[in-house]
PDB file of C-alpha atoms in Angstrom:
ATOM      1  CA  LEU D   1      -3.871  -7.411  -8.120  1.00  0.00           C
ATOM      2  CA  PRO D   2      -6.643  -8.827  -5.964  1.00  0.00           C
ATOM      3  CA  ALA D   3      -6.201 -12.120  -7.728  1.00  0.00           C
ATOM      4  CA  LEU D   4      -2.413 -11.905  -7.734  1.00  0.00           C
ATOM      5  CA  CYS D   5      -2.834 -11.317  -3.894  1.00  0.00           C
ATOM      6  CA  ASN D   6      -4.680 -14.522  -3.435  1.00  0.00           C
ATOM      7  CA  VAL D   7      -2.236 -16.555  -5.415  1.00  0.00           C
ATOM      8  CA  VAL D   8       0.623 -15.178  -3.278  1.00  0.00           C
ATOM      9  CA  ARG D   9      -1.494 -15.921  -0.115  1.00  0.00           C
ATOM     10  CA  ARG D  10      -1.531 -19.544  -1.278  1.00  0.00           C
ATOM     11  CA  ILE D  11       2.019 -19.687  -1.904  1.00  0.00           C
ATOM     12  CA  ALA D  12       2.739 -18.231   1.440  1.00  0.00           C
ATOM     13  CA  LEU D  13       0.423 -20.786   2.938  1.00  0.00           C
ATOM     14  CA  GLU D  14       2.188 -23.654   1.296  1.00  0.00           C
ATOM     15  CA  ALA D  15       5.645 -22.158   2.265  1.00  0.00           C
ATOM     16  CA  GLY D  16       4.560 -21.921   5.737  1.00  0.00           C
ATOM     17  CA  GLU D  17       3.612 -25.640   5.592  1.00  0.00           C
ATOM     18  CA  ILE D  18       7.312 -26.596   4.465  1.00  0.00           C
ATOM     19  CA  THR D  19       8.687 -24.560   7.504  1.00  0.00           C
ATOM     20  CA  LEU D  20       6.399 -26.347   9.871  1.00  0.00           C
ATOM     21  CA  ASP D  21       7.766 -29.746   8.576  1.00  0.00           C
ATOM     22  CA  TYR D  22      10.998 -28.645  10.288  1.00  0.00           C
ATOM     23  CA  PHE D  23       9.450 -26.853  13.380  1.00  0.00           C
ATOM     24  CA  GLU D  24       8.776 -28.103  16.757  1.00  0.00           C
ATOM     25  CA  GLU D  25       7.859 -25.611  19.474  1.00  0.00           C
ATOM     26  CA  GLY D  26      10.050 -25.454  22.232  1.00  0.00           C
ATOM     27  CA  MET D  27      12.885 -27.517  20.538  1.00  0.00           C
ATOM     28  CA  MET D  28      16.076 -26.392  19.231  1.00  0.00           C
ATOM     29  CA  ILE D  29      16.479 -26.624  15.415  1.00  0.00           C
ATOM     30  CA  ALA D  30      19.819 -27.222  13.408  1.00  0.00           C
ATOM     31  CA  ALA D  31      21.142 -24.306  11.591  1.00  0.00           C
ATOM     32  CA  ASP D  32      24.035 -23.335   9.433  1.00  0.00           C
ATOM     33  CA  THR D  33      25.765 -19.802   9.599  1.00  0.00           C
ATOM     34  CA  LYS D  34      25.507 -17.555   6.500  1.00  0.00           C
ATOM     35  CA  GLY D  35      28.520 -15.129   5.581  1.00  0.00           C
ATOM     36  CA  ASP D  36      26.871 -12.382   7.621  1.00  0.00           C
ATOM     37  CA  GLY D  37      26.824 -14.492  10.847  1.00  0.00           C
ATOM     38  CA  SER D  38      23.059 -14.962  10.732  1.00  0.00           C
ATOM     39  CA  PRO D  39      21.518 -18.594  10.895  1.00  0.00           C
ATOM     40  CA  VAL D  40      19.906 -20.194   7.904  1.00  0.00           C
ATOM     41  CA  THR D  41      18.035 -23.737   8.160  1.00  0.00           C
ATOM     42  CA  GLU D  42      16.961 -26.174   5.792  1.00  0.00           C
ATOM     43  CA  ALA D  43      13.377 -24.977   6.250  1.00  0.00           C
ATOM     44  CA  ASP D  44      14.682 -21.422   5.001  1.00  0.00           C
ATOM     45  CA  ARG D  45      16.113 -23.001   1.755  1.00  0.00           C
ATOM     46  CA  ARG D  46      13.205 -25.407   0.993  1.00  0.00           C
ATOM     47  CA  ALA D  47      10.547 -22.802   1.595  1.00  0.00           C
ATOM     48  CA  GLU D  48      12.487 -20.276  -0.715  1.00  0.00           C
ATOM     49  CA  GLU D  49      12.951 -22.692  -3.435  1.00  0.00           C
ATOM     50  CA  TYR D  50       9.212 -23.429  -3.282  1.00  0.00           C
ATOM     51  CA  ILE D  51       8.219 -19.729  -3.185  1.00  0.00           C
ATOM     52  CA  ILE D  52      10.687 -18.836  -6.211  1.00  0.00           C
ATOM     53  CA  ARG D  53       9.369 -21.699  -8.322  1.00  0.00           C
ATOM     54  CA  GLU D  54       5.847 -20.784  -7.634  1.00  0.00           C
ATOM     55  CA  LEU D  55       6.337 -17.090  -8.332  1.00  0.00           C
ATOM     56  CA  LYS D  56       8.137 -17.986 -11.662  1.00  0.00           C
ATOM     57  CA  ASP D  57       5.277 -20.290 -12.635  1.00  0.00           C
ATOM     58  CA  THR D  58       2.853 -17.335 -11.940  1.00  0.00           C
ATOM     59  CA  ILE D  59       4.673 -14.649 -13.799  1.00  0.00           C
ATOM     60  CA  ALA D  60       7.896 -15.859 -15.318  1.00  0.00           C
ATOM     61  CA  SER D  61       9.086 -12.295 -16.462  1.00  0.00           C
ATOM     62  CA  ILE D  62       9.411 -10.917 -12.907  1.00  0.00           C
ATOM     63  CA  PRO D  63      12.708 -11.385 -11.061  1.00  0.00           C
ATOM     64  CA  VAL D  64      12.783 -12.800  -7.598  1.00  0.00           C
ATOM     65  CA  ILE D  65      15.203 -11.544  -4.905  1.00  0.00           C
ATOM     66  CA  GLY D  66      15.347 -14.149  -2.261  1.00  0.00           C
ATOM     67  CA  GLU D  67      17.111 -13.758   0.982  1.00  0.00           C
ATOM     68  CA  GLU D  68      18.945 -17.212   0.898  1.00  0.00           C
ATOM     69  CA  THR D  69      19.653 -17.106  -2.884  1.00  0.00           C
ATOM     70  CA  ILE D  70      21.255 -13.625  -2.572  1.00  0.00           C
ATOM     71  CA  ALA D  71      23.280 -14.946   0.438  1.00  0.00           C
ATOM     72  CA  ALA D  72      24.552 -17.673  -1.695  1.00  0.00           C
ATOM     73  CA  GLY D  73      25.666 -15.171  -4.306  1.00  0.00           C
ATOM     74  CA  ASP D  74      22.791 -15.629  -6.737  1.00  0.00           C
ATOM     75  CA  VAL D  75      21.945 -11.903  -7.252  1.00  0.00           C
ATOM     76  CA  PRO D  76      19.581 -11.129 -10.335  1.00  0.00           C
ATOM     77  CA  ASP D  77      20.157  -8.070 -12.458  1.00  0.00           C
ATOM     78  CA  LEU D  78      17.422  -5.680 -11.887  1.00  0.00           C
ATOM     79  CA  SER D  79      18.551  -2.946 -14.068  1.00  0.00           C
ATOM     80  CA  GLY D  80      15.827  -1.818 -16.289  1.00  0.00           C
ATOM     81  CA  GLU D  81      13.385  -4.010 -14.152  1.00  0.00           C
ATOM     82  CA  GLU D  82       9.839  -2.169 -13.333  1.00  0.00           C
ATOM     83  CA  TYR D  83       8.808  -4.969 -11.027  1.00  0.00           C
ATOM     84  CA  PHE D  84      10.546  -7.626  -8.767  1.00  0.00           C
ATOM     85  CA  TRP D  85       9.478  -9.940  -6.160  1.00  0.00           C
ATOM     86  CA  LEU D  86      11.184  -9.774  -2.589  1.00  0.00           C
ATOM     87  CA  VAL D  87      11.142 -12.871  -0.757  1.00  0.00           C
ATOM     88  CA  ASP D  88      12.214 -13.723   2.949  1.00  0.00           C
ATOM     89  CA  PRO D  89      11.004 -17.391   3.333  1.00  0.00           C
ATOM     90  CA  LEU D  90      11.607 -17.502   6.996  1.00  0.00           C
ATOM     91  CA  ASP D  91      11.920 -14.115   8.745  1.00  0.00           C
ATOM     92  CA  GLY D  92      12.879 -14.665  12.362  1.00  0.00           C
ATOM     93  CA  THR D  93      15.209 -17.621  11.960  1.00  0.00           C
ATOM     94  CA  ARG D  94      16.836 -17.073  15.164  1.00  0.00           C
ATOM     95  CA  GLU D  95      13.111 -17.616  16.814  1.00  0.00           C
ATOM     96  CA  PHE D  96      12.533 -20.597  14.572  1.00  0.00           C
ATOM     97  CA  VAL D  97      15.906 -22.216  15.650  1.00  0.00           C
ATOM     98  CA  ALA D  98      14.982 -21.698  19.420  1.00  0.00           C
ATOM     99  CA  GLY D  99      11.743 -23.227  18.852  1.00  0.00           C
ATOM    100  CA  SER D 100       9.687 -20.022  18.989  1.00  0.00           C
ATOM    101  CA  PRO D 101       6.537 -19.599  16.861  1.00  0.00           C
ATOM    102  CA  ASP D 102       7.553 -15.963  16.137  1.00  0.00           C
ATOM    103  CA  TYR D 103       8.684 -16.365  12.654  1.00  0.00           C
ATOM    104  CA  THR D 104       6.963 -15.432   9.202  1.00  0.00           C
ATOM    105  CA  VAL D 105       7.069 -16.017   5.561  1.00  0.00           C
ATOM    106  CA  ASN D 106       7.204 -12.813   3.742  1.00  0.00           C
ATOM    107  CA  ILE D 107       6.583 -12.230  -0.058  1.00  0.00           C
ATOM    108  CA  ALA D 108       6.116  -8.658  -1.431  1.00  0.00           C
ATOM    109  CA  LEU D 109       5.840  -7.334  -5.182  1.00  0.00           C
ATOM    110  CA  ILE D 110       7.905  -4.205  -5.845  1.00  0.00           C
ATOM    111  CA  LYS D 111       7.181  -1.671  -8.664  1.00  0.00           C
ATOM    112  CA  ASN D 112       9.650   0.948  -9.371  1.00  0.00           C
ATOM    113  CA  HIS D 113      11.033   0.567  -5.763  1.00  0.00           C
ATOM    114  CA  VAL D 114       7.692   0.691  -4.052  1.00  0.00           C
ATOM    115  CA  PRO D 115       5.830  -2.247  -2.572  1.00  0.00           C
ATOM    116  CA  ILE D 116       2.466  -2.724  -4.292  1.00  0.00           C
ATOM    117  CA  LEU D 117       1.505  -6.077  -2.647  1.00  0.00           C
ATOM    118  CA  GLY D 118       2.444  -7.870   0.449  1.00  0.00           C
ATOM    119  CA  VAL D 119       1.963 -11.095   2.265  1.00  0.00           C
ATOM    120  CA  ILE D 120       3.164 -11.906   5.939  1.00  0.00           C
ATOM    121  CA  HIS D 121       2.277 -15.349   6.984  1.00  0.00           C
ATOM    122  CA  ALA D 122       3.008 -16.575  10.653  1.00  0.00           C
ATOM    123  CA  PRO D 123       2.549 -20.364  10.068  1.00  0.00           C
ATOM    124  CA  ALA D 124       3.154 -21.467  13.615  1.00  0.00           C
ATOM    125  CA  ARG D 125       0.448 -18.963  14.799  1.00  0.00           C
ATOM    126  CA  GLY D 126      -2.016 -19.650  12.053  1.00  0.00           C
ATOM    127  CA  GLU D 127      -2.169 -15.928  11.020  1.00  0.00           C
ATOM    128  CA  MET D 128      -1.673 -14.188   7.784  1.00  0.00           C
ATOM    129  CA  PHE D 129      -1.571 -10.318   6.602  1.00  0.00           C
ATOM    130  CA  SER D 130      -1.965  -9.207   3.282  1.00  0.00           C
ATOM    131  CA  ALA D 131      -2.490  -6.159   1.060  1.00  0.00           C
ATOM    132  CA  TYR D 132      -2.313  -4.773  -2.278  1.00  0.00           C
ATOM    133  CA  GLY D 133      -3.082  -1.164  -2.050  1.00  0.00           C
ATOM    134  CA  GLU D 134      -4.763   1.218   0.040  1.00  0.00           C
ATOM    135  CA  GLY D 135      -7.585  -0.030   2.104  1.00  0.00           C
ATOM    136  CA  THR D 136      -7.085  -3.611   1.040  1.00  0.00           C
ATOM    137  CA  ALA D 137      -5.062  -4.753   4.382  1.00  0.00           C
ATOM    138  CA  VAL D 138      -6.719  -7.836   5.998  1.00  0.00           C
ATOM    139  CA  ARG D 139      -5.751 -10.081   8.889  1.00  0.00           C
ATOM    140  CA  TRP D 140      -6.832 -13.940   8.329  1.00  0.00           C
ATOM    141  CA  LEU D 141      -6.897 -16.570  10.913  1.00  0.00           C
ATOM    142  CA  GLU D 142      -6.627 -20.220  10.142  1.00  0.00           C
ATOM    143  CA  GLU D 143      -8.582 -21.269  13.240  1.00  0.00           C
ATOM    144  CA  THR D 144     -11.664 -19.654  12.161  1.00  0.00           C
ATOM    145  CA  GLY D 145     -11.029 -19.290   8.335  1.00  0.00           C
ATOM    146  CA  SER D 146     -12.231 -15.712   8.426  1.00  0.00           C
ATOM    147  CA  GLU D 147     -10.382 -12.472   7.552  1.00  0.00           C
ATOM    148  CA  LYS D 148     -10.861  -8.974   8.832  1.00  0.00           C
ATOM    149  CA  SER D 149      -9.942  -5.602   7.398  1.00  0.00           C
ATOM    150  CA  ILE D 150      -7.276  -3.921   9.412  1.00  0.00           C
ATOM    151  CA  ARG D 151      -5.728  -0.345   9.170  1.00  0.00           C
ATOM    152  CA  THR D 152      -2.922   1.629  10.797  1.00  0.00           C
ATOM    153  CA  ARG D 153      -3.326   4.557  13.104  1.00  0.00           C
ATOM    154  CA  ILE D 154      -1.863   7.828  12.815  1.00  0.00           C
ATOM    155  CA  PRO D 155       1.611   7.968  14.450  1.00  0.00           C
ATOM    156  CA  PRO D 156       1.360   9.493  17.926  1.00  0.00           C
ATOM    157  CA  ARG D 157       2.944  12.867  18.474  1.00  0.00           C
ATOM    158  CA  GLY D 158       5.470  11.365  21.152  1.00  0.00           C
ATOM    159  CA  GLY D 159       6.849   9.078  18.559  1.00  0.00           C
ATOM    160  CA  LEU D 160       6.569   5.627  17.030  1.00  0.00           C
ATOM    161  CA  THR D 161       5.815   2.494  18.677  1.00  0.00           C
ATOM    162  CA  VAL D 162       8.287  -0.107  18.410  1.00  0.00           C
ATOM    163  CA  MET D 163       8.114  -3.673  18.454  1.00  0.00           C
ATOM    164  CA  ALA D 164      11.315  -5.737  18.255  1.00  0.00           C
ATOM    165  CA  SER D 165      12.332  -9.388  18.001  1.00  0.00           C
ATOM    166  CA  LYS D 166      13.109 -11.194  21.337  1.00  0.00           C
ATOM    167  CA  THR D 167      16.458 -12.310  20.031  1.00  0.00           C
ATOM    168  CA  ARG D 168      17.856  -8.826  19.584  1.00  0.00           C
ATOM    169  CA  SER D 169      19.749  -7.096  22.383  1.00  0.00           C
ATOM    170  CA  LYS D 170      18.504  -3.965  23.888  1.00  0.00           C
ATOM    171  CA  GLU D 171      21.877  -2.406  22.757  1.00  0.00           C
ATOM    172  CA  GLU D 172      21.322  -3.354  19.197  1.00  0.00           C
ATOM    173  CA  LEU D 173      17.789  -2.078  19.420  1.00  0.00           C
ATOM    174  CA  ASP D 174      18.837   1.361  21.127  1.00  0.00           C
ATOM    175  CA  LYS D 175      21.482   1.790  18.463  1.00  0.00           C
ATOM    176  CA  PHE D 176      19.013   1.163  15.613  1.00  0.00           C
ATOM    177  CA  LEU D 177      16.501   3.657  17.144  1.00  0.00           C
ATOM    178  CA  GLU D 178      18.900   6.499  18.070  1.00  0.00           C
ATOM    179  CA  GLU D 179      17.737   8.404  15.049  1.00  0.00           C
ATOM    180  CA  HIS D 180      14.021   7.975  15.369  1.00  0.00           C
ATOM    181  CA  LYS D 181      11.607   9.382  17.495  1.00  0.00           C
ATOM    182  CA  VAL D 182      10.049   6.623  19.783  1.00  0.00           C
ATOM    183  CA  GLU D 183       7.487   7.033  22.290  1.00  0.00           C
TER     184      GLU D 183
END
């Protein structure tokens, strides 16, 4: 898994470069609308095509669930599969379209419905988070080329701390969080 995580980090970096080819901070970016009403851009599509091709070149036998290919109706059959890749090539498309750097490239390897490896890359921020098991989470900064181990804290008694997208309304967030204890 450590070697595979390094491969996935490289894939996420390259996919991030693809998104940056379409990104200009503070500028609106053209988008189409998917069937569910969410936006999709050429950057989403190109980054996903690249990620899927690279994952297939890495381990051809593992199916890939990609947000944009699923939205286009290409749904792989996962019955009997122990592993699959889960890909969101540009998470935060609303932010991306608005010219905000608050978007990420997300790639995870799932085994028996449990994530065992994950990479989250924020290309416009030059930051990446990755892990492949307990105690392996790191934050990498492009500016320094260095990485630092990270860990989570124990949830506070008062409830979880929540971070939310700037493009989601307070009403949407409140509705989602009604069933969760939040500090």
